[in-house]
mmCIF file of C-alpha atoms and ligand atoms in Angstrom:
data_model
loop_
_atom_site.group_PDB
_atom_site.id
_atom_site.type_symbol
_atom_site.label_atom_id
_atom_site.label_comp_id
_atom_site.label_asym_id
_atom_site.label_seq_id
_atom_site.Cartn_x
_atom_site.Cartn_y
_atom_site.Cartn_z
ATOM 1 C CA UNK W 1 28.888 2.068 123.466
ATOM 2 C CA UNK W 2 32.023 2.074 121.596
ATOM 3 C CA UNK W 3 32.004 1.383 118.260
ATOM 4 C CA UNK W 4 34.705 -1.061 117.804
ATOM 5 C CA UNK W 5 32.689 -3.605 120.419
ATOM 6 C CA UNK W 6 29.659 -2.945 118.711
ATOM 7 C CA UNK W 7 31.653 -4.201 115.317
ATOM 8 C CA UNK W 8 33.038 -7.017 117.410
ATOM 9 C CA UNK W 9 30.349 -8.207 118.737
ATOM 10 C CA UNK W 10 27.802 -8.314 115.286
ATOM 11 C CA UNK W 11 28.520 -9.634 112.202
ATOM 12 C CA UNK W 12 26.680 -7.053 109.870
ATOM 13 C CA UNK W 13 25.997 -3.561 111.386
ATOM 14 C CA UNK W 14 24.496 -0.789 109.510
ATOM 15 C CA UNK W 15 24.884 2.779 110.122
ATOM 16 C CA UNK W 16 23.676 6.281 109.154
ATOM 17 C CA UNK W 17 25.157 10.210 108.883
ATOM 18 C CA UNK W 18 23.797 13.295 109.517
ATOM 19 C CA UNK W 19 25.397 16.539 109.467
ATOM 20 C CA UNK W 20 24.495 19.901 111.302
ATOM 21 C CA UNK W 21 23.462 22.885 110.043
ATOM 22 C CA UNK W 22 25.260 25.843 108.858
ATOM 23 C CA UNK W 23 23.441 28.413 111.077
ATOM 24 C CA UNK W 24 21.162 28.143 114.339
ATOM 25 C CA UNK W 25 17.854 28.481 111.964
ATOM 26 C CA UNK W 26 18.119 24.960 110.451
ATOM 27 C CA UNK W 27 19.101 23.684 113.717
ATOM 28 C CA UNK W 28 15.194 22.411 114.137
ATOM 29 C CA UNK W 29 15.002 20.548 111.163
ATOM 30 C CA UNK W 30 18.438 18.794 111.393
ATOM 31 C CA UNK W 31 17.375 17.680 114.753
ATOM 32 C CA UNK W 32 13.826 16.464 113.320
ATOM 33 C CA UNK W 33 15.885 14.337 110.687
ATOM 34 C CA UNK W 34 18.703 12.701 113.213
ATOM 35 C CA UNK W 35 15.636 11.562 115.099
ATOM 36 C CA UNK W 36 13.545 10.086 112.394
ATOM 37 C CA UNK W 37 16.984 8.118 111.477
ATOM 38 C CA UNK W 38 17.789 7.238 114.727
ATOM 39 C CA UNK W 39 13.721 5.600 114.845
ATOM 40 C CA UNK W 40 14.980 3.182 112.412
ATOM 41 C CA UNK W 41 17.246 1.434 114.828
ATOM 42 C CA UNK W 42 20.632 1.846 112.722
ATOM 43 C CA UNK W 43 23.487 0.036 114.300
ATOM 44 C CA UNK W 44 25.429 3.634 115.196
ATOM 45 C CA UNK W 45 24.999 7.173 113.647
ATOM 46 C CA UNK W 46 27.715 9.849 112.498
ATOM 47 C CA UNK W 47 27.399 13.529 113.111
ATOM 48 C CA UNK W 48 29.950 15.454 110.446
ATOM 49 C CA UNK W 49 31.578 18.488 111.714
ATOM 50 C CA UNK W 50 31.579 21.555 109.529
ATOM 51 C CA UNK W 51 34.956 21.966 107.687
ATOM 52 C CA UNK W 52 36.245 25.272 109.656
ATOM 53 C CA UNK W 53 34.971 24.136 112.915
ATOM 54 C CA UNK W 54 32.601 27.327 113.550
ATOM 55 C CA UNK W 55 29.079 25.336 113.865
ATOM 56 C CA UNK W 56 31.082 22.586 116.349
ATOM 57 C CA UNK W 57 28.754 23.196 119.216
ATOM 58 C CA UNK W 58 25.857 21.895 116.977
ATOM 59 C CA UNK W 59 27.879 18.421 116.367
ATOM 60 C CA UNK W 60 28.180 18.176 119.991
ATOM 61 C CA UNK W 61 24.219 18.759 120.534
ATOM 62 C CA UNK W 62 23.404 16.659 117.947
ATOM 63 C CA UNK W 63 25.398 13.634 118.734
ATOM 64 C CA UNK W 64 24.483 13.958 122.689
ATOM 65 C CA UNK W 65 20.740 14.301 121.788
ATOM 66 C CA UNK W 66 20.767 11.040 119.677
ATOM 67 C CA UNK W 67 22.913 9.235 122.115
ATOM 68 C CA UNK W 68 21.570 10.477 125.196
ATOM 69 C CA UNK W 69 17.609 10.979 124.067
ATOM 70 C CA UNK W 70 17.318 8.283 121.780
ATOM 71 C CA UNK W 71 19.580 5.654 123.356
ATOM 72 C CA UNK W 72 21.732 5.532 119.419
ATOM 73 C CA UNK W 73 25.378 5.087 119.500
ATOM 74 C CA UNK W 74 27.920 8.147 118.203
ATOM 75 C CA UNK W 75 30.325 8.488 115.808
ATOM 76 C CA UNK W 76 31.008 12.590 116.899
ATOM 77 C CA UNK W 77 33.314 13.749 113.802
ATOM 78 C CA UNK W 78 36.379 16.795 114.624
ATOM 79 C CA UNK W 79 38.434 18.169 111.924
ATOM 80 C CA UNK W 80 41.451 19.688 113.126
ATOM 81 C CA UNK W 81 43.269 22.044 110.258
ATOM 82 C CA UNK W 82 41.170 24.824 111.201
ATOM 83 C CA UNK W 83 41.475 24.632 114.846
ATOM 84 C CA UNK W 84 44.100 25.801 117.531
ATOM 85 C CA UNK W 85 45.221 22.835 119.926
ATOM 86 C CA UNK W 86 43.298 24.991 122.607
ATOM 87 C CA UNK W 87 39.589 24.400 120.982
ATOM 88 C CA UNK W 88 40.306 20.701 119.858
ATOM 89 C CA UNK W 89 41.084 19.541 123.532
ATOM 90 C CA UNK W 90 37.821 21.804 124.382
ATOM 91 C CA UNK W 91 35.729 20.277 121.889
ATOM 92 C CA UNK W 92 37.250 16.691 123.189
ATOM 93 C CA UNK W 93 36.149 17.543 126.763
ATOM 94 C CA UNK W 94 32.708 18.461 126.033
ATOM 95 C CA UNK W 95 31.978 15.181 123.812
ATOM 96 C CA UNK W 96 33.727 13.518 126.948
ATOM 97 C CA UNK W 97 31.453 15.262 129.403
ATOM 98 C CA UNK W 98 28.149 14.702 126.738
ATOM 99 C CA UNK W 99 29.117 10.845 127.366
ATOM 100 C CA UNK W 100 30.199 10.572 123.576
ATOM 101 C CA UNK W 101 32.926 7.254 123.463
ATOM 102 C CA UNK W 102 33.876 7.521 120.138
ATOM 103 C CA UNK W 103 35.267 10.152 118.005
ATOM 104 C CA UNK W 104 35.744 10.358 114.090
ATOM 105 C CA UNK W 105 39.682 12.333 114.308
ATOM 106 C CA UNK W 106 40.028 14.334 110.320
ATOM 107 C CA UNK W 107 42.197 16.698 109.297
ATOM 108 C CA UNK W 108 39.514 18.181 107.291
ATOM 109 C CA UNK W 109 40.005 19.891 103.203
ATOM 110 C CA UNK W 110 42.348 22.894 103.690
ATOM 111 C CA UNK W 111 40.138 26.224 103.127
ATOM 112 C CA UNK W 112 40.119 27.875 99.634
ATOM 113 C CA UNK W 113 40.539 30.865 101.127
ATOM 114 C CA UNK W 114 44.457 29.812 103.009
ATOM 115 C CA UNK W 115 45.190 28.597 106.684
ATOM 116 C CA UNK W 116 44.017 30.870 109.526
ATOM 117 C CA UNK W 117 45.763 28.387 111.947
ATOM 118 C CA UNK W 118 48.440 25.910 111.604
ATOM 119 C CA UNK W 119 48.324 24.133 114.566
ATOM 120 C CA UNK W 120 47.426 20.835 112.952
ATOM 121 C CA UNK W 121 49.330 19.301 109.511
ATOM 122 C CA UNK W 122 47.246 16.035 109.415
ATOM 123 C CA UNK W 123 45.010 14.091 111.062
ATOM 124 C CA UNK W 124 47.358 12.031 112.909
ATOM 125 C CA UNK W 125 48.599 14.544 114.811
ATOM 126 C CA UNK W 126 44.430 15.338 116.130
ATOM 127 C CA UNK W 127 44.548 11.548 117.090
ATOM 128 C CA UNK W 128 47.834 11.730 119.207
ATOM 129 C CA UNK W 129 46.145 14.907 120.875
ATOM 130 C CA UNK W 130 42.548 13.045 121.739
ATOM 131 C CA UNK W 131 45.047 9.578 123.042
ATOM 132 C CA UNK W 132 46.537 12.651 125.244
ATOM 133 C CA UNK W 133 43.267 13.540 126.639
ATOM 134 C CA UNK W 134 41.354 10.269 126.950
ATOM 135 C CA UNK W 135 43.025 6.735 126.124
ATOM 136 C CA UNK W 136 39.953 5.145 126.373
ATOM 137 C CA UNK W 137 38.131 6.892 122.888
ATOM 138 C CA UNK W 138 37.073 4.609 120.238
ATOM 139 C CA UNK W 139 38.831 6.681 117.374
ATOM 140 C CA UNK W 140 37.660 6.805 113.623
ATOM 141 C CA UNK W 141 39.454 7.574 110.696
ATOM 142 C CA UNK W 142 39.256 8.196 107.021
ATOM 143 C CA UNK W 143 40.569 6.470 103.957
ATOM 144 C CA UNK W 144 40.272 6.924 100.236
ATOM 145 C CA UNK W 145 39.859 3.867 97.989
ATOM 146 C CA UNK W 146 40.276 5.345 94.751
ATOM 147 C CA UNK W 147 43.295 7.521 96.736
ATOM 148 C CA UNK W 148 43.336 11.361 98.541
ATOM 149 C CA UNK W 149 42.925 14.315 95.833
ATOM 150 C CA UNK W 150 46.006 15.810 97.317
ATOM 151 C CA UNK W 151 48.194 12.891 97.280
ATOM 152 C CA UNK W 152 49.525 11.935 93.501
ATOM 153 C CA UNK W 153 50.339 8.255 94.303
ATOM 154 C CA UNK W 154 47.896 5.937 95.779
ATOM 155 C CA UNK W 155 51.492 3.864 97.451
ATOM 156 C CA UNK W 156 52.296 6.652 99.381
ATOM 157 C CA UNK W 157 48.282 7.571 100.637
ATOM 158 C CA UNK W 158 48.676 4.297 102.007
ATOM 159 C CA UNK W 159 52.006 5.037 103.369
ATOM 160 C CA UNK W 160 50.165 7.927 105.693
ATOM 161 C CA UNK W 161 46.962 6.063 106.271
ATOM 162 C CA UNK W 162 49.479 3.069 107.528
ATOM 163 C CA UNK W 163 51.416 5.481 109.793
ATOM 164 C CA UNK W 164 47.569 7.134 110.955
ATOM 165 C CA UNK W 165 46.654 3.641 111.772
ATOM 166 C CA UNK W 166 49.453 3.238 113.874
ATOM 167 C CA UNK W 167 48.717 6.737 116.023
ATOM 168 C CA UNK W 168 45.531 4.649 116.930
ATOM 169 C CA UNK W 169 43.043 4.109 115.112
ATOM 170 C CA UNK W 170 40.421 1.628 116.179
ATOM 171 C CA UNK W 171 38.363 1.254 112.388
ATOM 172 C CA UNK W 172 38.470 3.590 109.425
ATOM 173 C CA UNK W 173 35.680 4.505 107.356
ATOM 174 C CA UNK W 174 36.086 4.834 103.528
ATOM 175 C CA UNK W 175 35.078 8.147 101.331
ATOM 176 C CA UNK W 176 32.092 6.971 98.660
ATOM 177 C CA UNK W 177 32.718 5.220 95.710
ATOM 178 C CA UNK W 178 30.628 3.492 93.282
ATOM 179 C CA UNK W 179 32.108 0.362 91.875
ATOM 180 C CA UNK W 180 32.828 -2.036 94.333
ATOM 181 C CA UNK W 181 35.542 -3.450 92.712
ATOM 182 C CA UNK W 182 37.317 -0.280 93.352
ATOM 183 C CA UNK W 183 37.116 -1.264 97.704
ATOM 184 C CA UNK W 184 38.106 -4.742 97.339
ATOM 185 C CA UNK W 185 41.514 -3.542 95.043
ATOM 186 C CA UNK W 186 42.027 -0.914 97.921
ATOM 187 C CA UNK W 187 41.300 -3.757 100.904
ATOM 188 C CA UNK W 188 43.892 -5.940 99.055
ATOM 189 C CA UNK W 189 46.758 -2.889 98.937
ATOM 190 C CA UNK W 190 45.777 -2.041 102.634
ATOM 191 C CA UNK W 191 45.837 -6.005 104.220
ATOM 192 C CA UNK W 192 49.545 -6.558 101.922
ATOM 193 C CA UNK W 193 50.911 -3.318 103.415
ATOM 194 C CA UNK W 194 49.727 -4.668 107.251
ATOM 195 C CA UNK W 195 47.250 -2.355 107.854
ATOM 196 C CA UNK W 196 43.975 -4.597 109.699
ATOM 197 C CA UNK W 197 41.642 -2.515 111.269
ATOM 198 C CA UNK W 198 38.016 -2.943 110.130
ATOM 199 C CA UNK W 199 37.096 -1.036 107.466
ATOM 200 C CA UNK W 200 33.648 0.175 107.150
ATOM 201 C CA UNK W 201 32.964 1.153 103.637
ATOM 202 C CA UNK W 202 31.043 4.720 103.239
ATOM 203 C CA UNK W 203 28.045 4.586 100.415
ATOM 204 C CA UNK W 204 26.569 7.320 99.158
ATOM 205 C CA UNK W 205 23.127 6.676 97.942
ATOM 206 C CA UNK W 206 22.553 9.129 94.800
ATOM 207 C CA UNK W 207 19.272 10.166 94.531
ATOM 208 C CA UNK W 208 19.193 13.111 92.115
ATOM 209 C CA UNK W 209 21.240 14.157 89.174
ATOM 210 C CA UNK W 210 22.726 17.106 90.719
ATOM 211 C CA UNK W 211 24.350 14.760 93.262
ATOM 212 C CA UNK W 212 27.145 13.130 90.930
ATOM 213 C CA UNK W 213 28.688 16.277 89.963
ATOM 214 C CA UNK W 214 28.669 17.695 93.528
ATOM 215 C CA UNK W 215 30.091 14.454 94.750
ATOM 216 C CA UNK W 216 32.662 14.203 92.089
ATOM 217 C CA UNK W 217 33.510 17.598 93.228
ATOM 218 C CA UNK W 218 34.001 16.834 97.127
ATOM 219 C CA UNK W 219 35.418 13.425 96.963
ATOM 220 C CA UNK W 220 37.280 12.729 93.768
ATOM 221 C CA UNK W 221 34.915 9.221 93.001
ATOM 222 C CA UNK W 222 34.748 7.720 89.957
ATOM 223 C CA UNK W 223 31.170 7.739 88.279
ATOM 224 C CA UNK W 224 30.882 4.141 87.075
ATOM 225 C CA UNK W 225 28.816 3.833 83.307
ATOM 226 C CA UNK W 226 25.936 1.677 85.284
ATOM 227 C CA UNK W 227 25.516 4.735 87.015
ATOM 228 C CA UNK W 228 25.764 7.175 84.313
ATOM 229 C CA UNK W 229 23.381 5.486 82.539
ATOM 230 C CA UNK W 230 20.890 5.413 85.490
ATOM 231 C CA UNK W 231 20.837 8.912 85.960
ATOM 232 C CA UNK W 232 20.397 9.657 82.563
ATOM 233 C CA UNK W 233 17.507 7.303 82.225
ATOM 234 C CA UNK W 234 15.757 8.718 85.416
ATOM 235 C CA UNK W 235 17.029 12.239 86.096
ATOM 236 C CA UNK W 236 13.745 13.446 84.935
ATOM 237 C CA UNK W 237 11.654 12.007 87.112
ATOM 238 C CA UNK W 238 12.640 12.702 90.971
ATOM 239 C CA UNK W 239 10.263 9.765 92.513
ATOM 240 C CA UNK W 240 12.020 7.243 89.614
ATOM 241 C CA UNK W 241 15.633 8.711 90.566
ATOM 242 C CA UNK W 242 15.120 8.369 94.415
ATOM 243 C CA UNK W 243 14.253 4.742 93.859
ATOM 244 C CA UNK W 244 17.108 4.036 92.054
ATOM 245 C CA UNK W 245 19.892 5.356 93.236
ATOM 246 C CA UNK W 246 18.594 3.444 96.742
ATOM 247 C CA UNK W 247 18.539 -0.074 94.499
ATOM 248 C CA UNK W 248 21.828 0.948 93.354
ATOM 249 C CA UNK W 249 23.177 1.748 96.923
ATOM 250 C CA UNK W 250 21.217 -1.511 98.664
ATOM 251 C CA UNK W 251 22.842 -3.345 95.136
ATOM 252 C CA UNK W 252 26.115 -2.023 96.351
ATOM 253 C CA UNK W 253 25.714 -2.868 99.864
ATOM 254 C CA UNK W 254 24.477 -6.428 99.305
ATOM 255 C CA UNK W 255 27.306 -7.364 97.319
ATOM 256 C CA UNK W 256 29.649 -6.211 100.003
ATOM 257 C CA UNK W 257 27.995 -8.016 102.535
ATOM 258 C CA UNK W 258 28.172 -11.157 99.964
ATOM 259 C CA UNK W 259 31.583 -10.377 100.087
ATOM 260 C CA UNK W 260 32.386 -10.190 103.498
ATOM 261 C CA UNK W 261 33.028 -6.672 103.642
ATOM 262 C CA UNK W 262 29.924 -6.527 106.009
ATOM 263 C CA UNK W 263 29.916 -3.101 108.732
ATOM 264 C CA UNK W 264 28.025 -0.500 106.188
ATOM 265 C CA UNK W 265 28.481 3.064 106.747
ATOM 266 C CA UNK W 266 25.724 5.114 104.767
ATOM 267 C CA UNK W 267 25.922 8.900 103.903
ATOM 268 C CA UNK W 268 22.351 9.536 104.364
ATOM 269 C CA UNK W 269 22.683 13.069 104.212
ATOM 270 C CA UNK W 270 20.052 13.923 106.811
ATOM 271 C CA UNK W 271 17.307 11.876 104.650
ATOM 272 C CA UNK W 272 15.530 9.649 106.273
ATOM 273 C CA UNK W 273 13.842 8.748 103.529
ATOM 274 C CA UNK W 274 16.355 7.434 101.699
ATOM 275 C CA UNK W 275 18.037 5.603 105.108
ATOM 276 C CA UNK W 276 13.930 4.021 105.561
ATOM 277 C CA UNK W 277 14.744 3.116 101.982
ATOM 278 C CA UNK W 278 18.150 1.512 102.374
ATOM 279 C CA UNK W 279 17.035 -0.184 105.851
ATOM 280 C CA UNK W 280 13.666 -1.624 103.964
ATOM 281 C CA UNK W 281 15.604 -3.569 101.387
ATOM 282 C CA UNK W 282 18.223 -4.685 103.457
ATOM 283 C CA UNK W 283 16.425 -5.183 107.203
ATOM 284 C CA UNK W 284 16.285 -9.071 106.622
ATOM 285 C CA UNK W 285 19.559 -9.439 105.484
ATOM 286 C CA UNK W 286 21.320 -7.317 108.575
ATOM 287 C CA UNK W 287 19.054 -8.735 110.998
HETATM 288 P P1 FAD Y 1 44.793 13.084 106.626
HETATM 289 O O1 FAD Y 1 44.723 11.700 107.108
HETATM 290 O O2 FAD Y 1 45.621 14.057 107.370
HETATM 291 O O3 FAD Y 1 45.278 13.043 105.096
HETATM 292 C C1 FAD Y 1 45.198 14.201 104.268
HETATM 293 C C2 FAD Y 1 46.269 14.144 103.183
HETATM 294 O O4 FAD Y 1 47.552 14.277 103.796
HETATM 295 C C3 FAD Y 1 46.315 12.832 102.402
HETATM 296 O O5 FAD Y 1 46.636 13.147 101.070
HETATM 297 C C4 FAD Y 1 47.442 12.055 103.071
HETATM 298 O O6 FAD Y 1 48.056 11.130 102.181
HETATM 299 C C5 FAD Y 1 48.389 13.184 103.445
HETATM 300 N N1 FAD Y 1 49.211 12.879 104.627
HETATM 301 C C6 FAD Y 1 48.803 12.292 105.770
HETATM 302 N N2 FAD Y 1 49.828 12.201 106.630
HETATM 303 C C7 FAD Y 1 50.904 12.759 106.012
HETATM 304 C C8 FAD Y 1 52.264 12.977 106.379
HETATM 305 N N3 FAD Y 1 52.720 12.586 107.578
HETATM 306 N N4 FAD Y 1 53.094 13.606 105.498
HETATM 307 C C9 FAD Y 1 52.639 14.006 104.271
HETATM 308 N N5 FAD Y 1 51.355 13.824 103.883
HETATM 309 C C10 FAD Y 1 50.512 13.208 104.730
HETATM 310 N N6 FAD Y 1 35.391 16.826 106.381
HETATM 311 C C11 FAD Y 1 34.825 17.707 107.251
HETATM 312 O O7 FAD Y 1 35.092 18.919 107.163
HETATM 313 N N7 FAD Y 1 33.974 17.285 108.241
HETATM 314 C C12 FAD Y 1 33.649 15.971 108.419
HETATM 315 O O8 FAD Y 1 32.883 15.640 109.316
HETATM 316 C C13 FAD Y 1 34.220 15.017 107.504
HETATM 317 N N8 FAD Y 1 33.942 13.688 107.625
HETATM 318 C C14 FAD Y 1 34.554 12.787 106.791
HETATM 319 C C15 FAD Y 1 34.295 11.411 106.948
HETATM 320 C C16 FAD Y 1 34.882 10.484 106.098
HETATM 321 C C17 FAD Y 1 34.606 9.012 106.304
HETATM 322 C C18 FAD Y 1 35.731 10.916 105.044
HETATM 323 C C19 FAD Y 1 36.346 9.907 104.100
HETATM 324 C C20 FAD Y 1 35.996 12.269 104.872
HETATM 325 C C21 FAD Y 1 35.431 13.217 105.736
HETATM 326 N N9 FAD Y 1 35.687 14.590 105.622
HETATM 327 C C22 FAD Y 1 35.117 15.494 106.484
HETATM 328 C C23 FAD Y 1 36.584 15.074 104.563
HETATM 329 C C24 FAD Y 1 38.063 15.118 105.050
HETATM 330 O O9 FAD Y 1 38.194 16.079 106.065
HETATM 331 C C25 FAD Y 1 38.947 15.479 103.849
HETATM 332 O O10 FAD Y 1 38.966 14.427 102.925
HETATM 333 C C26 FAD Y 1 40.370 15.947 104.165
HETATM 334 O O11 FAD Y 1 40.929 16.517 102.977
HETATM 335 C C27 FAD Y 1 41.328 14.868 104.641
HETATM 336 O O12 FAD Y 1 41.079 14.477 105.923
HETATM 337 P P2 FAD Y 1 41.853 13.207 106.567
HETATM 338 O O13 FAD Y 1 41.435 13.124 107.958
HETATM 339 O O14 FAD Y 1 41.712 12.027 105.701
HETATM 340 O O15 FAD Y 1 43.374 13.760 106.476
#
């Protein structure tokens, strides 16, 4: 099912990530994980796709397992700046031929290391390229409240996300942030500058101390002081800190919902603990 009917058609949807593993050896227990999600009936589920592109065919068994053995929508994510035009149209074929409908299109973080390829620029350009192949894709793509690392001035992210939009996007999903305030300044910017596909906003539940730096690290966020505080009060204890940081995300989540601002997109980080978590506090309010 494609994910901009399933957004049509319900007012509050909630859905969960996973990512795959690095190597062939954790392939087991990722697989163990996307299914105990996937038993909690989330609206749709994500399956990242590792930054250089090398552990792609585990994306594609992932997302056709949950879709095709457990019966749970796709989100299928492709990154594109490490990839010749040759394996992105391959990679597009085999989520076609997997029965995947909807694609997340990224550019991905440029390696450390330099380019190997430079086929691809931005993500735009992948979205153009899956259009090319299949019209009919529900495409993703991403967007940066609190603005891209790379991009100095927030006016001209929007600028690119407006012309990404435009290559077709059919909903974009936001990177994780932490004060909610921050997503309703960004919605405002977005809606004045014409840009009105759904947004579903990203939250990432944080569940142990070493979490905020690492995500400070990959995404930029802002650590609010409520949080701060949290994890200073409970870092100690790992049972406490689990608990939480999923009040603080379901706190998050609720107020969005309150807000309007009601298709959740949850980085559960192949816990599904902390998704049973999210989906026990909120199961009366999305239902
Ligand atoms: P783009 O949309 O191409 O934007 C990248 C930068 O280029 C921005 O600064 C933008 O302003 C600028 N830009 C865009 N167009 C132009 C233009 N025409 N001219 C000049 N500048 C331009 N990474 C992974 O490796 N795997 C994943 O599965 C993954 N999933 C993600 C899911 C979400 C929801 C999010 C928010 C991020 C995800 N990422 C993932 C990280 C993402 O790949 C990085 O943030 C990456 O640096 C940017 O990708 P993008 O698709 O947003 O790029």
């Amino acid at each position: 099912m494609k994910i901009r009917d399933i957004i049509k058609d319900k007012e509050v949807t909630l859905s969960f990530e996973v990512f795959p593993p690095k190597t062939d050896a954790g392939y087991e227990a990722v697989e163990k994980a996307a299914a105990e999600i996937a038993a909690l009936k989330p609206d749709f589920m994500s399956v990242t796709y590792g930054a250089g592109g090398g552990t792609s065919k585990n994306t594609v068994n992932i997302a056709a397992d949950l879709q095709n053995k457990y019966g749970t929508p796709v989100l299928a994510h492709l990154t594109c700046v490490s990839s010749t035009k040759e394996h992105v149209k391959e990679v597009v074929r085999e989520y076609k031929e997997k029965g995947i409908e909807n694609i997340m299109a990224l550019r991905g973080d440029i390696p450390k290391e330099g380019r190997i390829c430079y086929d691809y620029d931005h993500a735009m350009q992948l979205i153009y390229d899956i259009k090319s192949i299949d019209d009919s894709i529900c495409i993703g793509g991403a967007c940066y409240p609190e603005g891209h690392v790379e991009c100095a001035r927030q006016s001209e992210d929007i600028e690119h996300l407006k012309e990404k939009v435009a290559a077709g996007c059919d909903f974009l999903t936001t990177q994780m942030f932490f004060d909610n305030s921050t997503l309703y300044q960004f919605l405002y910017r977005i809606r004045e500058k014409g840009i009105d596909v759904p947004v579903l906003p990203g939250i990432m539940p944080i569940t142990n101390a070493k979490q905020v730096a690492r995500s400070v690290a990959l995404s930029g966020s802002t650590i609010p002081q409520k949080m701060k505080i949290m994890v200073d009060r409970f870092a100690d204890d790992p049972e406490k800190m689990k608990e939480a940081g999923i009040i603080y995300a379901s706190d998050q989540i609720i107020d969005l919902i309150s807000n309007g601002v009601s298709h959740i997109h949850v980085y559960s980080m192949n816990k599904p603990d902390i998704a049973a978590g999210i989906m026990r506090n909120l199961a009366t309010i999305i239902r």
